[in-house]
Coordinates of C-alpha atoms and ligand atoms in Angstrom, one line a residue:
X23 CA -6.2 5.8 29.2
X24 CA -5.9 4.1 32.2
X25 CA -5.5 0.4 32.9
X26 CA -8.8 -1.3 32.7
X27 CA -10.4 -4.8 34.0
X28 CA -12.2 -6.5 31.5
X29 CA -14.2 -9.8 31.9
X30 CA -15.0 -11.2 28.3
X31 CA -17.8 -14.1 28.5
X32 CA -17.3 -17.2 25.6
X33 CA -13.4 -16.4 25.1
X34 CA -11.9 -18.9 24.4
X35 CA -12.6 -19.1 20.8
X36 CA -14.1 -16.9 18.0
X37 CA -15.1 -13.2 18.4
X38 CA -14.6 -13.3 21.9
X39 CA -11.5 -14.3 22.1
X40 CA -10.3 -11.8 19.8
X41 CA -12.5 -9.3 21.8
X42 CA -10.1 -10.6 24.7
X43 CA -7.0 -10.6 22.4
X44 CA -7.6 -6.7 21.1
X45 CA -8.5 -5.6 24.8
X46 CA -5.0 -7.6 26.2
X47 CA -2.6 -6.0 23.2
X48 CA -4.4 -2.3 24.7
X49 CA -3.1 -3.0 28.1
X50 CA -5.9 -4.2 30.0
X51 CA -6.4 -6.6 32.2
X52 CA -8.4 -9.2 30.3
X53 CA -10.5 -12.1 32.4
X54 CA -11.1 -14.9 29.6
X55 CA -14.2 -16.3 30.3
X56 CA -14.6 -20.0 29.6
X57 CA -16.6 -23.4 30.6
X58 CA -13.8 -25.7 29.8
X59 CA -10.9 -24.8 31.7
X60 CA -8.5 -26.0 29.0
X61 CA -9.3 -24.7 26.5
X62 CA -9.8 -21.5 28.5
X63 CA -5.9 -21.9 29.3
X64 CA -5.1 -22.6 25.7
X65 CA -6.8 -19.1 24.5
X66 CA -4.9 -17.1 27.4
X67 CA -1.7 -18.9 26.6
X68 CA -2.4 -17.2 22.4
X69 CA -3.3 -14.0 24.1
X70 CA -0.4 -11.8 24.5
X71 CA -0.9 -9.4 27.8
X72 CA -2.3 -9.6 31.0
X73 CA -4.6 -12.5 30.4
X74 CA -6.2 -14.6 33.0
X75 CA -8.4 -17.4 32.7
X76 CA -11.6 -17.6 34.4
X77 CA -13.8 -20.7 34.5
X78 CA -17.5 -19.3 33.9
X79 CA -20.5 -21.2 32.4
X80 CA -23.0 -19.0 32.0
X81 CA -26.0 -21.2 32.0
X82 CA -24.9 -22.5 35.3
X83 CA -25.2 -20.9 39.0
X84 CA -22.5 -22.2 41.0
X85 CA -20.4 -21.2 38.2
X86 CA -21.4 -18.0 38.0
X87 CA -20.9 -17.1 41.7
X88 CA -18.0 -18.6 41.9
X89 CA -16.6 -16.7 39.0
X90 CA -18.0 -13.5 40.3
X91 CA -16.6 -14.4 43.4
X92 CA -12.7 -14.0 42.4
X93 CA -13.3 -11.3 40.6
X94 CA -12.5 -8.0 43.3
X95 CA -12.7 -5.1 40.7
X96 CA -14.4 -5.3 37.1
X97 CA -14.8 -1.8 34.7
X98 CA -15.7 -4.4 31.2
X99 CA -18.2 -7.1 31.2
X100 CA -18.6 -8.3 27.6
X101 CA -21.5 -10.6 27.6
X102 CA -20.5 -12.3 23.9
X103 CA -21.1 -16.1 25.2
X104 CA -23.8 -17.2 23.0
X105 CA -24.6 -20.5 20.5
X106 CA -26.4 -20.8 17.7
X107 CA -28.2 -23.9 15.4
X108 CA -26.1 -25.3 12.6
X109 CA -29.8 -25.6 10.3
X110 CA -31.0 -22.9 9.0
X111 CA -34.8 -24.4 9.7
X112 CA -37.9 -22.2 9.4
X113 CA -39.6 -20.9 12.5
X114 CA -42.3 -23.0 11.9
X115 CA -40.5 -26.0 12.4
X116 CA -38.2 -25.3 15.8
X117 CA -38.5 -27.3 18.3
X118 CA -39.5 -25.3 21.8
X119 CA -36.6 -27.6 23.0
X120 CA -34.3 -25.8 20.7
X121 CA -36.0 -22.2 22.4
X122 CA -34.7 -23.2 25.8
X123 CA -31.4 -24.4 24.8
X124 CA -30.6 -20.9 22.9
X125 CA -32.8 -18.9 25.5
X126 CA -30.9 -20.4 28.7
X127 CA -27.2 -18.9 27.5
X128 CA -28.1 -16.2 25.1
X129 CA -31.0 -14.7 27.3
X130 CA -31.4 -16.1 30.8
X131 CA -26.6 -16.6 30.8
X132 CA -26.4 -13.0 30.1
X133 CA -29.0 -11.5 33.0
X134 CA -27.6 -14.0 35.5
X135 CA -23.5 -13.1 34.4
X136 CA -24.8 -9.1 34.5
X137 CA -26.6 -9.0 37.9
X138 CA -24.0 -11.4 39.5
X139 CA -20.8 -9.0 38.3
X140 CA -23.2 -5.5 38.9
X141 CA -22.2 -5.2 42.5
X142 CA -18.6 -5.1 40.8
X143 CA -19.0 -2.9 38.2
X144 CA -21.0 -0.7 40.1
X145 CA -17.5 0.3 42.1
X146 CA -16.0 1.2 38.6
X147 CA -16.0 4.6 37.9
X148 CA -16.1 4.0 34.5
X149 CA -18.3 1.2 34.2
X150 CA -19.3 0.1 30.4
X151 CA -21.1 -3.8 29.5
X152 CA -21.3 -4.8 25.9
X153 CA -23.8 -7.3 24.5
X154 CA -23.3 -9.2 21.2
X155 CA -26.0 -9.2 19.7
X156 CA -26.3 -9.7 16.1
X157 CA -27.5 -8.0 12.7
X158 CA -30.1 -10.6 12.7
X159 CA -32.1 -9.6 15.9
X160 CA -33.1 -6.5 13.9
X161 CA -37.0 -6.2 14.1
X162 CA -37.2 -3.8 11.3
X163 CA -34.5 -6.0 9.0
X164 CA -37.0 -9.2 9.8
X165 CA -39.7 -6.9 8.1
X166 CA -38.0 -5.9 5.4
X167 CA -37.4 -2.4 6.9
X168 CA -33.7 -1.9 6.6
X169 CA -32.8 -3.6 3.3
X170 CA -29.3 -3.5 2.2
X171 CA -28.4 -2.1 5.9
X172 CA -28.0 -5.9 7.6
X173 CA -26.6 -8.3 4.9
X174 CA -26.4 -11.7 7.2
X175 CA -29.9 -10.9 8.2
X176 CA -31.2 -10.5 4.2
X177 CA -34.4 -9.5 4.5
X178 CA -37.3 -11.0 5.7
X179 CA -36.8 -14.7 6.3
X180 CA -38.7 -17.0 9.0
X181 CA -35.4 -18.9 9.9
X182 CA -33.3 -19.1 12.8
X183 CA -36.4 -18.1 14.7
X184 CA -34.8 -19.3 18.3
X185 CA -32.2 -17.9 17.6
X186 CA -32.8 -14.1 16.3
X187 CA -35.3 -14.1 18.7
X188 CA -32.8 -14.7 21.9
X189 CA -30.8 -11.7 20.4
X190 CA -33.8 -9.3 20.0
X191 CA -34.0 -10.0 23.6
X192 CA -30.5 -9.2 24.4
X193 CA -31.4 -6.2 22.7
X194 CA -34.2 -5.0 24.4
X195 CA -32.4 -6.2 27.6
X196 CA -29.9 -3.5 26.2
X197 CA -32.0 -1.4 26.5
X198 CA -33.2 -1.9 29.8
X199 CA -29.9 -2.3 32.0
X200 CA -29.2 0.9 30.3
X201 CA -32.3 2.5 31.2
X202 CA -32.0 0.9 35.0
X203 CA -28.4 1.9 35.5
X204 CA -28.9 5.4 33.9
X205 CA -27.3 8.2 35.8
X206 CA -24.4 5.7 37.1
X207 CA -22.2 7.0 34.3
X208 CA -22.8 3.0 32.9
X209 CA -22.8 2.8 29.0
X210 CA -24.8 0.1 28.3
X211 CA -24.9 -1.2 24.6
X212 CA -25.4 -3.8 21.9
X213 CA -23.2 -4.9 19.2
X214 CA -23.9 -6.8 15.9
X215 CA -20.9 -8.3 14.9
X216 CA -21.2 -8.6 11.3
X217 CA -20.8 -12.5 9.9
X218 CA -17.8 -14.2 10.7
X219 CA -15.7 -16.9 10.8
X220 CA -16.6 -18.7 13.9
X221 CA -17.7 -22.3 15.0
X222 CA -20.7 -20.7 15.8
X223 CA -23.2 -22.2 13.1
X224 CA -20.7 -25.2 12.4
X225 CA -18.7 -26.1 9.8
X226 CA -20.8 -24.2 7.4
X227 CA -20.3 -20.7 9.0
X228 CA -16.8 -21.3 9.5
X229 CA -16.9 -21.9 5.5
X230 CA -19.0 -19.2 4.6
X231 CA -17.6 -16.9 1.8
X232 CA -20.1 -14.0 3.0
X233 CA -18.1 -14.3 6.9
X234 CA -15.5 -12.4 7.8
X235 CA -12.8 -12.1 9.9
X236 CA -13.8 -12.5 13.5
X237 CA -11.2 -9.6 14.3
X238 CA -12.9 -7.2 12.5
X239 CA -16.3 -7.9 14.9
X240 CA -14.3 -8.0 17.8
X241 CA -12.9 -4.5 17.1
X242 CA -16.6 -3.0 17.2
X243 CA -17.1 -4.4 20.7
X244 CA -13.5 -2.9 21.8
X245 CA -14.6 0.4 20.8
X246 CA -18.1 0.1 22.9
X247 CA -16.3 -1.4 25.9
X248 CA -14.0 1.6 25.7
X249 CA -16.6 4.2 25.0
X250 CA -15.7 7.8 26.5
X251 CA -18.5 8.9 29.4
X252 CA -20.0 11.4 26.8
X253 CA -20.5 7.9 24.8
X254 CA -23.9 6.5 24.2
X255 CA -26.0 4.3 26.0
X256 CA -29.0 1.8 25.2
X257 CA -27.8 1.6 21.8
X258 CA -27.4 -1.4 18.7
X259 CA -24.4 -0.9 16.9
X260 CA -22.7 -2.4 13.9
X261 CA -19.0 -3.7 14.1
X262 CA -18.1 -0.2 11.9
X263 CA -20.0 2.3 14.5
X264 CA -22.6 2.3 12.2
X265 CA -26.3 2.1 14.4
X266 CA -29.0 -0.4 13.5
X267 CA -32.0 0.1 13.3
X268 CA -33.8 -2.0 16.2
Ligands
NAP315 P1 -18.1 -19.4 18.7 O1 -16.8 -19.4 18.0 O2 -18.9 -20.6 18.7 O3 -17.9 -18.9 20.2 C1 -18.9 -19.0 21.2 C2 -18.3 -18.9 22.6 O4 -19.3 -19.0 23.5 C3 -17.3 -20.1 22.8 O5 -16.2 -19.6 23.6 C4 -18.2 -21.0 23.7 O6 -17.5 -21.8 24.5 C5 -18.9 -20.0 24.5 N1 -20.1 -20.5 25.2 C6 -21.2 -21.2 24.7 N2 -22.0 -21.6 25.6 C7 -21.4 -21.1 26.8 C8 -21.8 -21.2 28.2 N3 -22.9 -21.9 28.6 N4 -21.0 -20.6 29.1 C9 -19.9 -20.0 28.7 N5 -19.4 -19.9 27.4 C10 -20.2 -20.5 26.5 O7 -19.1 -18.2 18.1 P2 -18.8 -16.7 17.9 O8 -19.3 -16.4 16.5 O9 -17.5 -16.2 18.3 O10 -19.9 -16.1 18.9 C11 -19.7 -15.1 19.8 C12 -20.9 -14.2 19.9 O11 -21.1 -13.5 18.7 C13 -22.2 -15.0 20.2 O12 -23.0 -14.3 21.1 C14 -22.9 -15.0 18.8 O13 -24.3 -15.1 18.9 C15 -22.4 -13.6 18.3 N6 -22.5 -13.4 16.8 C16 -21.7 -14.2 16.0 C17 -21.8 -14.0 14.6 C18 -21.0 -14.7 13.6 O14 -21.2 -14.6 12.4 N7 -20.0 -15.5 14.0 C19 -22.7 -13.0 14.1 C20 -23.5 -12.3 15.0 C21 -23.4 -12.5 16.3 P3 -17.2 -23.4 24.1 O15 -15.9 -23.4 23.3 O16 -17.0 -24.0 25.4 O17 -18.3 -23.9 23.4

């Protein structure tokens, strides 16, 4: 396969930095996306292959552009920069406060990174963007549709309402860029990660026993950001392959 240029979102840590890792160790060249510049250059340092760090909030403009703006060729955008709440509170009880905060870098971060790197991508001929999602944006596991398919998401609960709603959006997004850029040879998709071992929901998710290894996500959005051009598009994938149901 030939060299590729990757820009992962959020990798400095977690599933996007092993994301970064698994693409670096494949011979690509790997932009590690990060607010904090140190500890940006801390993951690239741990990141054997051609790593480079690029400053990049994704809630903020300036950043953006100027990220976008020392990037000259791009074939990879993994949008994976997300946050979650470390409660798991009932819908009911969310603040809207805690709505913006998710909304503004799981939602409104990953159209402005996508539409400010498009003009990029668009010059790839190969040109593939990955969205993590997550098993608990499934509409059809929150209604108790899809037992047994989504474990993390278990059925239908009313929690983490700000949350699985921002990634029901990425989905449908998903959907949506890969419906805009159809005919581009774009692939377009959405990956659920599976529950892992991240900072992501604090102390207690990096504790969970049902969380695995963060490698073993970051593998299933490798395998999307590498899809073949007879690969699908506008799809929601699990971290095996596996598709789930929306
Ligand atoms: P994590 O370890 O907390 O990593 C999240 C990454 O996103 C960090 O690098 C963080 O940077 C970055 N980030 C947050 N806000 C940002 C912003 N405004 N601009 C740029 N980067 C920002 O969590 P993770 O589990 O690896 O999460 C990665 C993705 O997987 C997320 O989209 C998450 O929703 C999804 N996911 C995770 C799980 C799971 O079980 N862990 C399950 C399903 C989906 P800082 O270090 O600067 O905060």
């Amino acid at each position: 396969m030939d060299k590729l240029i990757a820009l992962v979102t959020g990798a400095n840590k977690g599933i996007g930095k092993e994301i970064a890792r698994q693409l670096a160790v494949a011979g690509h060249t790997v932009y590690v996306g990060s607010r904090d510049a140190d500890r940006g250059k801390e993951a690239v340092a741990d990141i054997d292959g051609d790593a480079r760090l690029l400053v990049l909030d994704v809630t903020d403009a300036e950043s953006i552009a100027a990220a976008a703006g020392q990037v000259p060729a791009l074939d990879i955008l993994v949008n994976n920069a997300g946050i979650s709440v470390t409660e798991r509170t009932e819908v009911t009880e969310e603040t809207t406060e805690t709505f913006r905060r998710l909304y503004e870098t799981n939602v409104f971060g990953l159209v402005a990174v996508t539409n400010a790197f498009l003009p990029t991508l668009r010059r790839s001929a190969h040109p593939r963007i990955v969205n993590i999602s997550s098993g608990t944006a499934s509409l059809a596991a929150s209604a108790g549709q899809a037992a047994g398919i989504i474990a993390f998401a278990s059925g239908p609960s009313g929690a983490l309402g700000a949350y699985r709603s921002s990634k029901t959006a990425v989905n449908e997004l998903t959907v949506l860029y890969a419906n805009s850029l159809a005919g581009q040879n774009f692939k377009v998709n959405a990956l659920a990660p599976g529950a892992r071992r991240t900072n992501l929901m604090g102390p207690a998710g990096l504790a969970s026993p049902r969380a695995g290894d963060p490698a073993e996500g970051a593998a299933g959005a490798v395998r999307l950001a590498l899809l073949p051009d007879d690969g699908p598009t506008g799809g929601f994938f699990s971290w095996d392959g596996t598709p789930v149901p929306w």
